Coordinates of C-alpha atoms and ligand atoms in Angstrom, one line a residue:
X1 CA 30.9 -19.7 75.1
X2 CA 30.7 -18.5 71.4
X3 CA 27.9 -16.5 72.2
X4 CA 29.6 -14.9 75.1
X5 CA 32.3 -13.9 73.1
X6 CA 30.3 -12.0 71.0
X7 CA 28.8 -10.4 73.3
X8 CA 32.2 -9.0 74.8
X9 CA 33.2 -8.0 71.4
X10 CA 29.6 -6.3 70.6
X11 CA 30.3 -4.2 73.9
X12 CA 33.8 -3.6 73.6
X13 CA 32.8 -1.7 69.9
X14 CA 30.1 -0.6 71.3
X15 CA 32.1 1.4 74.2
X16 CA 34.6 2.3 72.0
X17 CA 32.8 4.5 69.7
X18 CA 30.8 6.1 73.0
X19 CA 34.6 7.0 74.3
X20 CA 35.2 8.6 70.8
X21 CA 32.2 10.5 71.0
X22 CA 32.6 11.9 74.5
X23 CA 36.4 12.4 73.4
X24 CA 35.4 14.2 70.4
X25 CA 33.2 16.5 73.2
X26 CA 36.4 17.3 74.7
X27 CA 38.3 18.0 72.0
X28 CA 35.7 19.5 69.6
X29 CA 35.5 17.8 66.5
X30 CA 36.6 20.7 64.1
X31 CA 33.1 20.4 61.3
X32 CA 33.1 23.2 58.4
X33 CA 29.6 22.5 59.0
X34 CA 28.4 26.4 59.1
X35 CA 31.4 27.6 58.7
X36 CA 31.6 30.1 56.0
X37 CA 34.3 29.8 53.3
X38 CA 37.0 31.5 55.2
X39 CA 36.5 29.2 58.2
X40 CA 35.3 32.2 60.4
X41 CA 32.1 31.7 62.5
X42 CA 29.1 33.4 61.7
X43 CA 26.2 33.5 63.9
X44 CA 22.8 32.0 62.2
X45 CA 19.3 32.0 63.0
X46 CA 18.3 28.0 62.7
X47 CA 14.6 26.8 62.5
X48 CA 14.4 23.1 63.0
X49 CA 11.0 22.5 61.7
X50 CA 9.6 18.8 63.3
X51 CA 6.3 16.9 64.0
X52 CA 5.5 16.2 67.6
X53 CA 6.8 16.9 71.1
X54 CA 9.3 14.9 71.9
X55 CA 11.1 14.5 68.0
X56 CA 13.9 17.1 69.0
X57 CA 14.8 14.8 72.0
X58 CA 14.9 11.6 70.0
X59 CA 16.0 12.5 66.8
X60 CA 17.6 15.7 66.7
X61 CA 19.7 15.8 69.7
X62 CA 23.3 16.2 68.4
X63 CA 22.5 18.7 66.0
X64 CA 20.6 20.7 68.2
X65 CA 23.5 20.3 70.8
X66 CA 26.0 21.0 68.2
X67 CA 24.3 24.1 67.4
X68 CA 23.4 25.8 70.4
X69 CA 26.7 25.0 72.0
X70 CA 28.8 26.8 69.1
X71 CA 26.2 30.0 69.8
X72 CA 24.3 29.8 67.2
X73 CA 20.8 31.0 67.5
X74 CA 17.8 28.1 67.6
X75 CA 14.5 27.9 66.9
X76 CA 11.9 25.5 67.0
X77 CA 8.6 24.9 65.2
X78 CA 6.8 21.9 66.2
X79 CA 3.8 21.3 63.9
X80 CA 1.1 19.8 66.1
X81 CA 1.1 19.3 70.0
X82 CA 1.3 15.5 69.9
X83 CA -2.3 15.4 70.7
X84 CA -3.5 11.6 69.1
X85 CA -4.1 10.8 72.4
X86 CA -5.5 13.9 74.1
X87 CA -2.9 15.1 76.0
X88 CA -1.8 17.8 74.0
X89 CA -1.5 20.5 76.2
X90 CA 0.8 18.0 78.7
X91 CA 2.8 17.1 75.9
X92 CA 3.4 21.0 74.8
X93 CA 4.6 21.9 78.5
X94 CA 7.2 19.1 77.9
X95 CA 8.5 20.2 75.2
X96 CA 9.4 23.5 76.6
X97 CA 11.0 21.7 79.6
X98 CA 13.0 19.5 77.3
X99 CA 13.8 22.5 75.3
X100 CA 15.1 24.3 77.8
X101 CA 17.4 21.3 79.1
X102 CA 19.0 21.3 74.8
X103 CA 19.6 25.4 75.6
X104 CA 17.0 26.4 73.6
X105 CA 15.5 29.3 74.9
X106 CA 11.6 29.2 75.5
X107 CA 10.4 32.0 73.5
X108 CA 12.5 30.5 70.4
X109 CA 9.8 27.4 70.7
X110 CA 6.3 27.3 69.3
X111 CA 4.1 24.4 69.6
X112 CA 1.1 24.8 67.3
X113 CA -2.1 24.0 67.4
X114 CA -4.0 24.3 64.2
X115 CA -6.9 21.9 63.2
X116 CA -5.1 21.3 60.1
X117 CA -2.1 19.7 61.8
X118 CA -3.4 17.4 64.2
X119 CA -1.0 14.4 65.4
X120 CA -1.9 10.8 63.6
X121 CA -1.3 8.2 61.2
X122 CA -3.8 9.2 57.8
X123 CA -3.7 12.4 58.4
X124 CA -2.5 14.5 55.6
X125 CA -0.5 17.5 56.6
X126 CA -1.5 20.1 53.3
X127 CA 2.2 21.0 52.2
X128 CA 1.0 24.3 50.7
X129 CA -0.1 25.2 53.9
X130 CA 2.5 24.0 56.1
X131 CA 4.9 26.5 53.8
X132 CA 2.9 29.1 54.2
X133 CA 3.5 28.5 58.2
X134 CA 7.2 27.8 57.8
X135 CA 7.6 31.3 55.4
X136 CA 5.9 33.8 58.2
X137 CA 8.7 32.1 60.9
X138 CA 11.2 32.7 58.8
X139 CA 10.3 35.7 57.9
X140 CA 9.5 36.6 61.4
X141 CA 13.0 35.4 63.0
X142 CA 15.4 36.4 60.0
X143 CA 16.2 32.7 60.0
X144 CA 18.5 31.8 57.4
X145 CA 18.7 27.9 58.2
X146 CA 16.2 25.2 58.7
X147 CA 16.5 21.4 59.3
X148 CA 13.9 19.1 59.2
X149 CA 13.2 14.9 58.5
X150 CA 14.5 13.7 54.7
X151 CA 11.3 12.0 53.1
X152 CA 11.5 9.0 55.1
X153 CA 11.2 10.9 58.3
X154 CA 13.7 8.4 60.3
X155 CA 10.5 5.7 61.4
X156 CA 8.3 6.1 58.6
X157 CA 5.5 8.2 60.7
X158 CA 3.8 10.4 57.8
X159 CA 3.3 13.9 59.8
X160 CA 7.2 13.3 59.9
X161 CA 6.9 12.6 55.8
X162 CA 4.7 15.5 55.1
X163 CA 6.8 18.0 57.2
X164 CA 9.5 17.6 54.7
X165 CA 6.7 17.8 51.9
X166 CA 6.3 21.2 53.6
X167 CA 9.6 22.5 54.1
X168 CA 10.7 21.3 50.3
X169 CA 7.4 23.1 49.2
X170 CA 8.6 26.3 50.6
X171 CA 12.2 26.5 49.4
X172 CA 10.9 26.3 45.7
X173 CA 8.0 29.0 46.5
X174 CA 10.6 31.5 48.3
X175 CA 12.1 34.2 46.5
X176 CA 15.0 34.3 49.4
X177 CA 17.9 32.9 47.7
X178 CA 20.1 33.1 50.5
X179 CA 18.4 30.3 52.6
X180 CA 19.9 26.6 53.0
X181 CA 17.8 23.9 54.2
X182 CA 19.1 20.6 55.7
X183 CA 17.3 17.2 56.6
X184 CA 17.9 14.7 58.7
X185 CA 19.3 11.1 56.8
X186 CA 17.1 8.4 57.8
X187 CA 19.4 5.4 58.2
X188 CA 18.2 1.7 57.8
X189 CA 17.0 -0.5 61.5
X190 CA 20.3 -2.2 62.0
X191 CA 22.1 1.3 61.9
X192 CA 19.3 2.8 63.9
X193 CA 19.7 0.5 66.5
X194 CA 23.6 0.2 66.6
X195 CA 23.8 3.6 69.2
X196 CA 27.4 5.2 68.8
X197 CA 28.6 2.1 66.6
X198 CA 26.7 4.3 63.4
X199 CA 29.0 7.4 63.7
X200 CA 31.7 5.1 61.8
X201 CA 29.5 4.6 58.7
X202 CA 27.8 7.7 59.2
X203 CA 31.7 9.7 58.9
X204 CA 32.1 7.0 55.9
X205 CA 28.9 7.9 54.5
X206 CA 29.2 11.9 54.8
X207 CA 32.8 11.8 53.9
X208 CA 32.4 10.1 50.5
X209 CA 29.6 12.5 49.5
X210 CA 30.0 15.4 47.9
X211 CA 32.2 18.2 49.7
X212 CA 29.9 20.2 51.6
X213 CA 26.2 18.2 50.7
X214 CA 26.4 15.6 54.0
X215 CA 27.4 16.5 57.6
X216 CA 27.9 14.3 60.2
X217 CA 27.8 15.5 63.6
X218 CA 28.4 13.6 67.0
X219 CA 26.5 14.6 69.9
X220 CA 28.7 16.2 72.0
X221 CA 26.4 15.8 75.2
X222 CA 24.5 12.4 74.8
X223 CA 23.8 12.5 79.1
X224 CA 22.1 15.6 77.7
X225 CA 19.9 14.5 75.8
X226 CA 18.7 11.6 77.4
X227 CA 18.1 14.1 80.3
X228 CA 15.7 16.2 77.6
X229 CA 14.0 13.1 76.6
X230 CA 13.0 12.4 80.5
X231 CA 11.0 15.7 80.6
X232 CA 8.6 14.4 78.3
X233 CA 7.2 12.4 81.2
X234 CA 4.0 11.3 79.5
X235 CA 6.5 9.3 77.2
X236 CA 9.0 8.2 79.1
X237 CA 7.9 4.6 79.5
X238 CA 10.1 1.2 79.0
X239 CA 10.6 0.9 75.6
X240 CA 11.3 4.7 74.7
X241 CA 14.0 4.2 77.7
X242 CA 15.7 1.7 75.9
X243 CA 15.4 3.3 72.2
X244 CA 17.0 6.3 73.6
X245 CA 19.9 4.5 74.9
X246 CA 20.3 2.1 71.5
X247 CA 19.5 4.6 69.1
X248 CA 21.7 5.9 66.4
X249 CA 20.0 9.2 66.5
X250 CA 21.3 10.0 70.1
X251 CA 24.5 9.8 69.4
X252 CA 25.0 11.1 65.3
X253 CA 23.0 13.1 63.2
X254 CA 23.8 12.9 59.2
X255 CA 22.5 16.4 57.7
X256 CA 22.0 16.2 53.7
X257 CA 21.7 19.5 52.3
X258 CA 18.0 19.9 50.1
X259 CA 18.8 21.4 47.3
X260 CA 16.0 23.0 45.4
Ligands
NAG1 C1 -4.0 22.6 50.3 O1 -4.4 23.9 50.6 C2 -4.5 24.7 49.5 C3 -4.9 26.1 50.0 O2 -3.9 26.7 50.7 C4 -5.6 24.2 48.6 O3 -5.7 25.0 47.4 C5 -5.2 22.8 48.2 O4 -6.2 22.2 47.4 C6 -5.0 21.9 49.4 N1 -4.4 20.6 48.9 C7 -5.0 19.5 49.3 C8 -4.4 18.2 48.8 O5 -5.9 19.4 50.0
NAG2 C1 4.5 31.6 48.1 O1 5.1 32.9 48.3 C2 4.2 34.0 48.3 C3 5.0 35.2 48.4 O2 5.8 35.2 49.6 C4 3.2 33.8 49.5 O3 2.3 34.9 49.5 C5 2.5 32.5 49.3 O4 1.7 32.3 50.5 C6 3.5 31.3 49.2 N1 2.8 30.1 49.0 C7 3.2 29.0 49.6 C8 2.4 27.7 49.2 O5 4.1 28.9 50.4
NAG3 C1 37.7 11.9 54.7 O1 38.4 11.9 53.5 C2 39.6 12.6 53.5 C3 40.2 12.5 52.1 O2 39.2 12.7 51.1 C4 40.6 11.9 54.5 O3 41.7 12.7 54.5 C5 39.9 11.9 55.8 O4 40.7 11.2 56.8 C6 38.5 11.2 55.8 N1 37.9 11.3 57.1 C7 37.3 10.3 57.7 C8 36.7 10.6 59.0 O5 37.2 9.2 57.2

């Protein structure tokens, strides 16, 4: 009985903050996040920089939906093409699929394949040379944003560790002043695996930062995103079924803003 109980009020919270995201797509939530001082909008050129296929699905959903449906401009560099287990050029394909299911348009995506940055646990991703990568799309795109994992790289994985390593590397090295990086706040398991129930502590957490460092953004389209995780087939098993649907990161991004 007691049990049962708490598994009516776990599901009852549980819907409750999905309703609030979904009401917050209908209503947009009004963010200042890239907003200029005087509130106007300003159309920017955003680089999300990540690891493997499949990362902008799972982890970077809502900002990516938040983004592209205020008409800002996306881009996305994906450092290797998820290859550990030799299906690299499958896993590439589906990453343009799922891309184009977020809005991002195809020739805004690059999935590299350099034997420097090849997918896998002990590999070390050389940060000088992953800013050297980062500098010539940036320079290449005018892009005057990029978001990327925070050091913990939301599970840990260290290509997601050492793409920060990169990015961080980069903003010191560039003489462009006017460029602002953000990362992605990895949150601790119990928040990763509360689904919508994190966008309370994650508005808590932002809002009790300093003004303008955190962001927290609710994914206005979560059926969206699960639809973008699907086209990476070759993933799409059980268990990443089920992460997708409990997962914090499908539902609420916290951006931190790196300052250099
Ligand atoms: C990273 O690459 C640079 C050359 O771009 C090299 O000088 C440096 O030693 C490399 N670092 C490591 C840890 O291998
Ligand atoms: C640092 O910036 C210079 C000038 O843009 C560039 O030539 C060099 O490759 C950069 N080094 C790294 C590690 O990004
Ligand atoms: C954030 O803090 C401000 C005051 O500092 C308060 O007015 C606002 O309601 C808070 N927002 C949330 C979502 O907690």
């Amino acid at each position: 009985m007691e049990w049962f109980l708490i598994f009516v009020s776990v599901a009852v919270v549980w819907l409750a903050s999905l309703c609030k995201i979904l009401h917050a797509s209908f209503y947009p939530y009004q963010s200042s996040f890239l907003n200029n001082n005087a509130g106007s909008f300003q159309k920017r050129n955003v680089l999300l920089v990540i690891a493997h296929p499949d990362d902008e699905s799972m982890f970077f959903s809502p900002t990516i939906n938040h983004l592209t449906s205020r008409g800002h401009n996306m881009h996305i560099l994906c450092m290797s093409t998820g290859n550990a287990d030799g299906i690299g050029n499958v896993r590439k394909e589906e990453l343009y699929k799922a891309s184009a299911t977020l809005k991002v348009p195809l020739q805004q995506v690059t999935a590299l394949d350099h034997p420097d940055f090849q997918d896998g646990f002990g590999k070390v991703w050389n940060s000088s040379e992953l800013s050297k990568i980062v500098e010539k799309k940036i320079l290449a795109h005018a892009i005057d944003m990029i978001i990327t994992f925070d050091n913990y790289g939301v599970s840990g994985h260290c290509n997601h560790r050492d793409v920060n390593q990169g990015v961080r590397r980069f903003l010191l090295n560039t003489s462009k002043q006017d460029i602002e990086a953000w990362e992605l706040m990895s949150t601790n398991i119990i928040r990763k695996y509360s689904g919508p129930v994190d966008i309370w502590l994650s508005f808590w957490s932002a809002n009790s930062s300093l003004k303008g460092q955190m962001h927290c953004l609710l994914n206005e389209h979560p059926f969206r995103s699960y639809a973008a995780m699907s086209q990476h087939l070759s993933q799409w098993v059980w268990f990443r079924k089920l992460f997708v649907s409990f997962s914090s990161y499908t539902y609420v991004n916290t951006l931190r803003k790196i300052n250099k």
